[in-house]
PDB file of C-alpha atoms in Angstrom:
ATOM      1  CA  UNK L1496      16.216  53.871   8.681  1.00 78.00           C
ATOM      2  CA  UNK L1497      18.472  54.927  11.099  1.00 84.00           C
ATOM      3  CA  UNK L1498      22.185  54.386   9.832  1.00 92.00           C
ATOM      4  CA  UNK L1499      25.547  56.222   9.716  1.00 96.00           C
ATOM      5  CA  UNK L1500      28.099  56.832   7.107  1.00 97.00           C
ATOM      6  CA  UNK L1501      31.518  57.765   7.289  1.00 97.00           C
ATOM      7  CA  UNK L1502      33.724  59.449   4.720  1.00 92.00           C
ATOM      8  CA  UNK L1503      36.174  58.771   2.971  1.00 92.00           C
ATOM      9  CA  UNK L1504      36.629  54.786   3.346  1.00 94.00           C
ATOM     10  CA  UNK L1505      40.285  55.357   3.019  1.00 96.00           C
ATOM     11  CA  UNK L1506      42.520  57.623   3.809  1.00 96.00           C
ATOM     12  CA  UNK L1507      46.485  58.138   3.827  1.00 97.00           C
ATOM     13  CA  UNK L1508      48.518  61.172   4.949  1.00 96.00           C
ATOM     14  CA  UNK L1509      52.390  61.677   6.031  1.00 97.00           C
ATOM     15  CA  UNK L1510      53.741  61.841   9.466  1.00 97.00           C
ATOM     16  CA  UNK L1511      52.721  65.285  11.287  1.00 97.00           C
ATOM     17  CA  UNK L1512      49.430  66.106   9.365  1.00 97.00           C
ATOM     18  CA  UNK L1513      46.487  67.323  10.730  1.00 97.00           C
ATOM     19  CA  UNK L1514      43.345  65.370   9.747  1.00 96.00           C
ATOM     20  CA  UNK L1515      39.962  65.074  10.156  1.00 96.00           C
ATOM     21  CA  UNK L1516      37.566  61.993  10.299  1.00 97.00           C
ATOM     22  CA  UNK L1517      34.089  62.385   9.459  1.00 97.00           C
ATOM     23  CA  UNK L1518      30.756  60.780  10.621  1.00 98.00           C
ATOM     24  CA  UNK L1519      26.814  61.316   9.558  1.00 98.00           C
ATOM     25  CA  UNK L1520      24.102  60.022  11.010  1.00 97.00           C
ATOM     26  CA  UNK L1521      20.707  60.165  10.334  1.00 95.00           C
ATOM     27  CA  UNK L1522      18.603  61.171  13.433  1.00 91.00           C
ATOM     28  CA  UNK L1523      19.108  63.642  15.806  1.00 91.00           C
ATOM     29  CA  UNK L1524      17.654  62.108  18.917  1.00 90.00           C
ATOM     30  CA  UNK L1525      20.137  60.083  19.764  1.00 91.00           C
ATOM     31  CA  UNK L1526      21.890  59.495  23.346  1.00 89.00           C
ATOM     32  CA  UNK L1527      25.451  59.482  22.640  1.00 91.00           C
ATOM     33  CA  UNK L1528      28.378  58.900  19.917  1.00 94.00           C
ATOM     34  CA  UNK L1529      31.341  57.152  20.268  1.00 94.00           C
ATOM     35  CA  UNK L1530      34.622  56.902  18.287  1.00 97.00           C
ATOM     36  CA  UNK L1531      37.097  53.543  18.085  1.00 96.00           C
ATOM     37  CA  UNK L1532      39.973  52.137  17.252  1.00 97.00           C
ATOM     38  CA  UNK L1533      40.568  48.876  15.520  1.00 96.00           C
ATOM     39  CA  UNK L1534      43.769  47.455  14.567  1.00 93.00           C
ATOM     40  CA  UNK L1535      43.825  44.303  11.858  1.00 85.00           C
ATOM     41  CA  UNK L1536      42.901  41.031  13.852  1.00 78.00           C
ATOM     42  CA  UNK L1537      41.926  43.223  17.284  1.00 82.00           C
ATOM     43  CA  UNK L1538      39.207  43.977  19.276  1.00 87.00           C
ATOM     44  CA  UNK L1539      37.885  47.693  19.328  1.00 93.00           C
ATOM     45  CA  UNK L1540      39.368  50.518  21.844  1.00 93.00           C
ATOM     46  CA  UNK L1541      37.096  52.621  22.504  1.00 92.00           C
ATOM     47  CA  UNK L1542      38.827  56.791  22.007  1.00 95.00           C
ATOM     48  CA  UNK L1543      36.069  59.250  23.148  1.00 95.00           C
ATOM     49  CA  UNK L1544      32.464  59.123  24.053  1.00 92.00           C
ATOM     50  CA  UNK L1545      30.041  62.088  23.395  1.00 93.00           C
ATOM     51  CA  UNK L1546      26.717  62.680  25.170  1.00 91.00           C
ATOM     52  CA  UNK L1547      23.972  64.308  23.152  1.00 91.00           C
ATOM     53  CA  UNK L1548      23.900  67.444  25.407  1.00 91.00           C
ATOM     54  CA  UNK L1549      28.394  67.832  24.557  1.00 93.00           C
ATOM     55  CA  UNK L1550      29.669  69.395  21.520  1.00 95.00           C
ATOM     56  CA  UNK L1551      32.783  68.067  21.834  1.00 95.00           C
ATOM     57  CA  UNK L1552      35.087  65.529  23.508  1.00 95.00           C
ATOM     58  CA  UNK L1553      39.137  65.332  24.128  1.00 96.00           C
ATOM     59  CA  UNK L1554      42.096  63.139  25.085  1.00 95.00           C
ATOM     60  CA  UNK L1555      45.263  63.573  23.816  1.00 97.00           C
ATOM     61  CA  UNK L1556      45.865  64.509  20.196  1.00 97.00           C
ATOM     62  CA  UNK L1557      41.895  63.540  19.594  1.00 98.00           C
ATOM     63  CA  UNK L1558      39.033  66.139  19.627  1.00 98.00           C
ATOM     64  CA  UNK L1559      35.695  64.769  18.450  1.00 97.00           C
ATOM     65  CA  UNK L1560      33.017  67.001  17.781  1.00 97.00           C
ATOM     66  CA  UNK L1561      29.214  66.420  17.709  1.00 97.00           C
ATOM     67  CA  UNK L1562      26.494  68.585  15.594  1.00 96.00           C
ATOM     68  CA  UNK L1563      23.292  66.823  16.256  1.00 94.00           C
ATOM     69  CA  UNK L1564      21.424  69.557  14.136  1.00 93.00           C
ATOM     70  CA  UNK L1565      23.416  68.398  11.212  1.00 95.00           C
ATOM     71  CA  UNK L1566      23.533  64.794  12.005  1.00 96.00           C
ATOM     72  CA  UNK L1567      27.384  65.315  11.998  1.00 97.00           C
ATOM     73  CA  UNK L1568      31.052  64.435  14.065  1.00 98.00           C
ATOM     74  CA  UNK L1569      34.638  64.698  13.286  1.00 97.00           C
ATOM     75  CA  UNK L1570      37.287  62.879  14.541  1.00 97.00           C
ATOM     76  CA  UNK L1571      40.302  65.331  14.989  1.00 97.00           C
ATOM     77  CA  UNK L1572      44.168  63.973  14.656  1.00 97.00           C
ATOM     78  CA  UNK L1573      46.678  66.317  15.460  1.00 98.00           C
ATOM     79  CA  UNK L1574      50.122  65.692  14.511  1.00 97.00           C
ATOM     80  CA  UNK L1575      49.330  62.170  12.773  1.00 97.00           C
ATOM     81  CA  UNK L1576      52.086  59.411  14.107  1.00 97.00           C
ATOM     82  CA  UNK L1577      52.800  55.997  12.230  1.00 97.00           C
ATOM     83  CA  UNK L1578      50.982  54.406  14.845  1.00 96.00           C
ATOM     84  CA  UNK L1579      47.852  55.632  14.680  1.00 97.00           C
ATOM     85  CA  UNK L1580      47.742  53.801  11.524  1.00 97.00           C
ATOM     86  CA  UNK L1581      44.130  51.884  11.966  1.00 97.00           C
ATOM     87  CA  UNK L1582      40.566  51.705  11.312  1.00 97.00           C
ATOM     88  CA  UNK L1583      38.389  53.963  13.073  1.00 98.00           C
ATOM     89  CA  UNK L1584      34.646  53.166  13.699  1.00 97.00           C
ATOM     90  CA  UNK L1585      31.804  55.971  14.641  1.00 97.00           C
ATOM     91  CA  UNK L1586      28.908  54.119  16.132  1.00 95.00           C
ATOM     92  CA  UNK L1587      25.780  56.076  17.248  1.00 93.00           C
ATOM     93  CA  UNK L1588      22.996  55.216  19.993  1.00 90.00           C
ATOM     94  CA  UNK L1589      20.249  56.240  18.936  1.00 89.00           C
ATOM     95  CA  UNK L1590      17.336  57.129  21.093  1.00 85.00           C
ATOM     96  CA  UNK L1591      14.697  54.716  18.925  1.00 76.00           C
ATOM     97  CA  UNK L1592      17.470  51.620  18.768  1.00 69.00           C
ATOM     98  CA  UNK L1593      17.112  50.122  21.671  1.00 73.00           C
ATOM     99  CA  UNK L1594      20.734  49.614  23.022  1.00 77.00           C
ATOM    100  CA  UNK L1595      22.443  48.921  20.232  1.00 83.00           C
ATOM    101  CA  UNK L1596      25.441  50.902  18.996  1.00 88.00           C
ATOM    102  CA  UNK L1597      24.455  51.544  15.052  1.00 92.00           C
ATOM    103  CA  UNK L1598      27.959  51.562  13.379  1.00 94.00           C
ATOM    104  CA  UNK L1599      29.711  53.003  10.477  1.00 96.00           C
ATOM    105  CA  UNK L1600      31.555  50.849   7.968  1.00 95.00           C
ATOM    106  CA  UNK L1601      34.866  53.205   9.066  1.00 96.00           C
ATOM    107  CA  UNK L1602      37.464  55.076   7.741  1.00 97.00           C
ATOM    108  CA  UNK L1603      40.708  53.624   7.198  1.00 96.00           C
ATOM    109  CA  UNK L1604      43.667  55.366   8.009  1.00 97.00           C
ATOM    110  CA  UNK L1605      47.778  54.907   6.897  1.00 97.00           C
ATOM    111  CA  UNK L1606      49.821  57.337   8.069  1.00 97.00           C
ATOM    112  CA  UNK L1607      53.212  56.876   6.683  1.00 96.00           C
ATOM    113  CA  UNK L1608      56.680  57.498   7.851  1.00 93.00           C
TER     114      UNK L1608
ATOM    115  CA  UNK P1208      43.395  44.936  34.233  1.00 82.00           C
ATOM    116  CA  UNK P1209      39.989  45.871  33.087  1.00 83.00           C
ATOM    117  CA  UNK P1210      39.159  43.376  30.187  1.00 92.00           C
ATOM    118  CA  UNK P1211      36.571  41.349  28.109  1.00 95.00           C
ATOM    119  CA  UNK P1212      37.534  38.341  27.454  1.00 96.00           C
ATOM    120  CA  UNK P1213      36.647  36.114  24.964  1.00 97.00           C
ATOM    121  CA  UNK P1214      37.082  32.038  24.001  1.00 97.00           C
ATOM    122  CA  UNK P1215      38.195  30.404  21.708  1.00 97.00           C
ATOM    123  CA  UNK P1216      39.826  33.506  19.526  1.00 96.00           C
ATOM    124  CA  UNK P1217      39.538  31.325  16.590  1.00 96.00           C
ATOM    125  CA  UNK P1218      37.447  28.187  15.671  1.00 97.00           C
ATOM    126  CA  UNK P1219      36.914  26.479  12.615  1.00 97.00           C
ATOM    127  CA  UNK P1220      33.834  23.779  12.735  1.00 96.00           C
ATOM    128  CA  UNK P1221      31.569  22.073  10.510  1.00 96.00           C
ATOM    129  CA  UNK P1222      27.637  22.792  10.128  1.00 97.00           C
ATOM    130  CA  UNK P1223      25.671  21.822  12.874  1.00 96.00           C
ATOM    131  CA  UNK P1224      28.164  20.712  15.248  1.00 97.00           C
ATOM    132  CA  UNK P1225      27.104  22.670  18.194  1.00 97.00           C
ATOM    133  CA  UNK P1226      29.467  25.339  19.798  1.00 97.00           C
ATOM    134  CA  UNK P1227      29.410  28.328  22.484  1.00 98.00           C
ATOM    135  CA  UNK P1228      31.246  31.201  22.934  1.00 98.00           C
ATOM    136  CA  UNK P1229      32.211  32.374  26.101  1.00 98.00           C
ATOM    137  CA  UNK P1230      32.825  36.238  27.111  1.00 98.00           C
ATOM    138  CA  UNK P1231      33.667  37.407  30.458  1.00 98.00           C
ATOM    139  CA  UNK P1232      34.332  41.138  32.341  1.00 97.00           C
ATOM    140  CA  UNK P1233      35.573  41.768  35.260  1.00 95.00           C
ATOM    141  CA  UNK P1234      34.636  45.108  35.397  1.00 93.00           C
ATOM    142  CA  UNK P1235      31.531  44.721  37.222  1.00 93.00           C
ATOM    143  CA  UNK P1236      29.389  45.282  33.948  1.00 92.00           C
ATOM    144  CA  UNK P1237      25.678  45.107  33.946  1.00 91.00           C
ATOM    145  CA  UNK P1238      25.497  45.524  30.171  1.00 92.00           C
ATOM    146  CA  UNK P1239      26.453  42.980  27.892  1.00 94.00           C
ATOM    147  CA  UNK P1240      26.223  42.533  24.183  1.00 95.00           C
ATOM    148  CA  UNK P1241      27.054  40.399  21.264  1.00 97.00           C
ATOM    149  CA  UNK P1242      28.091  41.688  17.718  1.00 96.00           C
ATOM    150  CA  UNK P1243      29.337  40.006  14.205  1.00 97.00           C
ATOM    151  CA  UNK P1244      31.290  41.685  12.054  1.00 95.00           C
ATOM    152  CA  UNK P1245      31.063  40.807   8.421  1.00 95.00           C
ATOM    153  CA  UNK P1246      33.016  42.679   5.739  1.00 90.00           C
ATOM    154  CA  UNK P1247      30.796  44.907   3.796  1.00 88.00           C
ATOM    155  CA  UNK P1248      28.107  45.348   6.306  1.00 91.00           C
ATOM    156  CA  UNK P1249      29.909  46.749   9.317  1.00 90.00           C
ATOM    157  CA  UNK P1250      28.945  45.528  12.939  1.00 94.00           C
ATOM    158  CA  UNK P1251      25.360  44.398  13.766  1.00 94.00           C
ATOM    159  CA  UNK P1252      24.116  43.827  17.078  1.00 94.00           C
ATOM    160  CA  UNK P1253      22.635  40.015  18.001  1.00 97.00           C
ATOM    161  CA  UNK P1254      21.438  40.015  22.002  1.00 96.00           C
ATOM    162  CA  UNK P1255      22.034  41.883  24.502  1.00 93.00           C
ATOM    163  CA  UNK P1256      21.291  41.908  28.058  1.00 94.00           C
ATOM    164  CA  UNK P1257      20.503  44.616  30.705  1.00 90.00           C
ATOM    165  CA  UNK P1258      21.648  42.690  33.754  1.00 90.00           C
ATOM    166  CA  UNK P1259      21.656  38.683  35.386  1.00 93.00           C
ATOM    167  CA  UNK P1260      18.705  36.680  33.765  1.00 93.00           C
ATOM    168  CA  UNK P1261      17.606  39.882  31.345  1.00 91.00           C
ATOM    169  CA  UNK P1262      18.350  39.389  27.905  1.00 94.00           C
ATOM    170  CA  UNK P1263      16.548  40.599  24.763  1.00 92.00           C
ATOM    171  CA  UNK P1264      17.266  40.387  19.996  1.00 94.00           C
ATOM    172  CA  UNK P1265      19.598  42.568  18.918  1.00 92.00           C
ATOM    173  CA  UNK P1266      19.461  43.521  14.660  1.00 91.00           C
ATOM    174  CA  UNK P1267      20.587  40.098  13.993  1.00 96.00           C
ATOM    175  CA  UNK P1268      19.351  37.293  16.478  1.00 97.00           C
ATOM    176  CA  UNK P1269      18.313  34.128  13.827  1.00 97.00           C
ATOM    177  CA  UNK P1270      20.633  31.618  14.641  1.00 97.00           C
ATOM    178  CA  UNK P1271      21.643  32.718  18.379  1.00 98.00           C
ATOM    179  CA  UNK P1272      21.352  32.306  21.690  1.00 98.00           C
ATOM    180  CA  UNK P1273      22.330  33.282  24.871  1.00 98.00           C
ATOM    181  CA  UNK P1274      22.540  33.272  28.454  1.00 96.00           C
ATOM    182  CA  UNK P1275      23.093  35.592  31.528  1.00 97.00           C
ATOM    183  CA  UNK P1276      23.584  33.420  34.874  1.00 97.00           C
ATOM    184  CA  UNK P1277      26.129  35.350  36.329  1.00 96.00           C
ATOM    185  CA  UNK P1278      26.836  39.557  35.936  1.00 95.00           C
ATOM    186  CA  UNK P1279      30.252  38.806  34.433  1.00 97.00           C
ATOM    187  CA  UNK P1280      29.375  35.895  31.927  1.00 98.00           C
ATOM    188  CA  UNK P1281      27.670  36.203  28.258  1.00 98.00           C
ATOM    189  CA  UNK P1282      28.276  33.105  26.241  1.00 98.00           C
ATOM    190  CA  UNK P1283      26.890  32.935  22.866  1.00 98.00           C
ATOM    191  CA  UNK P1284      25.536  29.842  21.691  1.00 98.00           C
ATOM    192  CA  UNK P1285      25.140  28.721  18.241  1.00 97.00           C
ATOM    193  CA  UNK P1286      22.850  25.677  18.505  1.00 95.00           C
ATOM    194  CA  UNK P1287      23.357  24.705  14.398  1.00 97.00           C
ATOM    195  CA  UNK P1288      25.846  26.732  13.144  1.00 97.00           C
ATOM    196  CA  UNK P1289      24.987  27.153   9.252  1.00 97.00           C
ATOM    197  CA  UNK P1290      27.808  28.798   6.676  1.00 97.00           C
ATOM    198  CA  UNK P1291      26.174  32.227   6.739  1.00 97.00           C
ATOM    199  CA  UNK P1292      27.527  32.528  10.483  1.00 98.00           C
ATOM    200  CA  UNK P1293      30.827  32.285   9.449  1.00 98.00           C
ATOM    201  CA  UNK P1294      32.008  35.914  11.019  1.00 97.00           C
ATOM    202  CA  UNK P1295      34.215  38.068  13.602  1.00 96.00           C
ATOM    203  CA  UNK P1296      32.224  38.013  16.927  1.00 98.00           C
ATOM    204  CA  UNK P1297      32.668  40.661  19.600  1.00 97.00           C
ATOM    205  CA  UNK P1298      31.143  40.543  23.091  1.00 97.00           C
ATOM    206  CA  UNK P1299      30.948  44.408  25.187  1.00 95.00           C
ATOM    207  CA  UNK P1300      30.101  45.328  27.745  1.00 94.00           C
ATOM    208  CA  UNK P1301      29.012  48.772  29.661  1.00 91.00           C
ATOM    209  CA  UNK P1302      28.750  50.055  33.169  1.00 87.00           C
ATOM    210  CA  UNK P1303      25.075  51.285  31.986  1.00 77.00           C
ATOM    211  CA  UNK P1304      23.126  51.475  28.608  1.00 68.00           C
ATOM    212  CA  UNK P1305      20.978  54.791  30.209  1.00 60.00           C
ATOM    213  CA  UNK P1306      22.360  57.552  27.977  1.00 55.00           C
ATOM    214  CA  UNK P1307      24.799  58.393  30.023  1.00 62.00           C
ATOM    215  CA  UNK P1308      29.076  58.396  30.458  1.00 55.00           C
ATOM    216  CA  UNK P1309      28.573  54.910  31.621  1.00 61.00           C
ATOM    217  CA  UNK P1310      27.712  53.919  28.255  1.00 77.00           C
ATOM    218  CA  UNK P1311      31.302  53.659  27.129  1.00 84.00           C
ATOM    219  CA  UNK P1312      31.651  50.083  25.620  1.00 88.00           C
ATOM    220  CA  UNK P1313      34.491  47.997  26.281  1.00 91.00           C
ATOM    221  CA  UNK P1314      35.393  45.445  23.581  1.00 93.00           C
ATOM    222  CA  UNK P1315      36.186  41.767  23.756  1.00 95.00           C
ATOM    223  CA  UNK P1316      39.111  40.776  21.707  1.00 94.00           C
ATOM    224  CA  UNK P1317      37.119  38.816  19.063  1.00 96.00           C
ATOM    225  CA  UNK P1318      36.325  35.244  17.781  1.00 97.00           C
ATOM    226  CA  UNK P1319      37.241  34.514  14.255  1.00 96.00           C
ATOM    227  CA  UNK P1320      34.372  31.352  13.935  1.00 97.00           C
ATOM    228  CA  UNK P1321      34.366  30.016  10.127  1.00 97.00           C
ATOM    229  CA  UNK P1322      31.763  27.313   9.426  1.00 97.00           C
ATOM    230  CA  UNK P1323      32.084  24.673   7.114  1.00 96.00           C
TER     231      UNK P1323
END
């Protein structure tokens, strides 16, 4: 079954940390990756999109990174701020799904001041 | 501005009562989508539709319908609601769903729909 999982569920760091958010999937052929952004009672914003044939993506104080041989991405924060305090969503198309955007269950992130 | 739009953002009803949900981009979309969001299970896909008058199941359909008159309009009809549709609804949308940049899905703001 075609899924993806990211770790941790939770996560909270202090102002100005580096971190990294991490995403597995389970298939390899797959067309692109995308990370989000939700906020409590919002839609989702979509951050970066990653074709199968990029490695990685950036905008801002975001990298992502895609390793399709490993089935893996990372979300990259530099320099965490209060207000990227959300949840953030990988969701995968895979090439075998149809259209739809398989998601992850998210990691949760509280960066405090 | 570039948006989805969604109505109503929240909407408590009772089972059966008939309802639709309306979502609307002005972005000159031809892919639309619907997904629910329940707690525990992430976000699921229900229909989708390539373009005007092409629509096809998602993961989750049972329950659902929908229509695609116009490019810019994707309502989501629940004929009978039942309990187990009680959920956070999304509607996207994409330039494309080919695999490529134009893939990049824009988000509605949500429908909070809690059935009696």
């Amino acid at each position: 079954k075609q899924e993806v999982t990211q770790i941790p569920a939770a996560l909270s760091v202090p102002e100005g940390e580096n971190l990294v958010l991490n995403c597995s999937f389970t298939d390899s052929a797959i067309y692109n990756l995308q990370w989000f952004r939700q906020d409590p009672g919002k839609g989702l914003t979509s951050l970066l999109l990653i074709q199968s044939s990029q490695r990685e993506q950036t905008s801002g104080r975001l990298n992502a990174s895609l390793d399709k041989s490993s089935g893996r991405s990372t979300l990259y924060i530099a320099a965490s701020q209060p207000g990227d305090s959300a949840t953030y969503l990988c969701a995968v198309r895979y090439a075998q799904a149809g259209t739809a955007l398989i998601f992850g269950k998210g990691t949760t992130l509280s960066v405090s001041s | 501005e570039a948006q989805v739009t969604q109505n109503p953002r929240y909407l408590i009803t009772v089972t059966g009562k008939k309802l639709t949900v309306t979502c609307s981009q002005n972005m000159n979309h031809e892919y639309m989508s619907w997904y629910r969001q329940d707690p525990g299970l992430g976000l699921r896909q229900i229909y989708y539709s390539m373009n005007v008058e092409v629509t096809d199941k998602g993961d989750v359909p049972e329950g659902y319908k929908v229509s695609r008159k116009e490019k810019r309009n994707f309502p989501l009809i629940l004929e009978s609601p039942s309990p187990n549709q009680t959920s956070l609804y999304f509607c996207a949308s994409s330039l494309a769903a080919g695999g490529s940049l134009g893939d990049t899905q824009y988000f509605g703001p949500g429908t909070r729909l809690t059935v009696l």
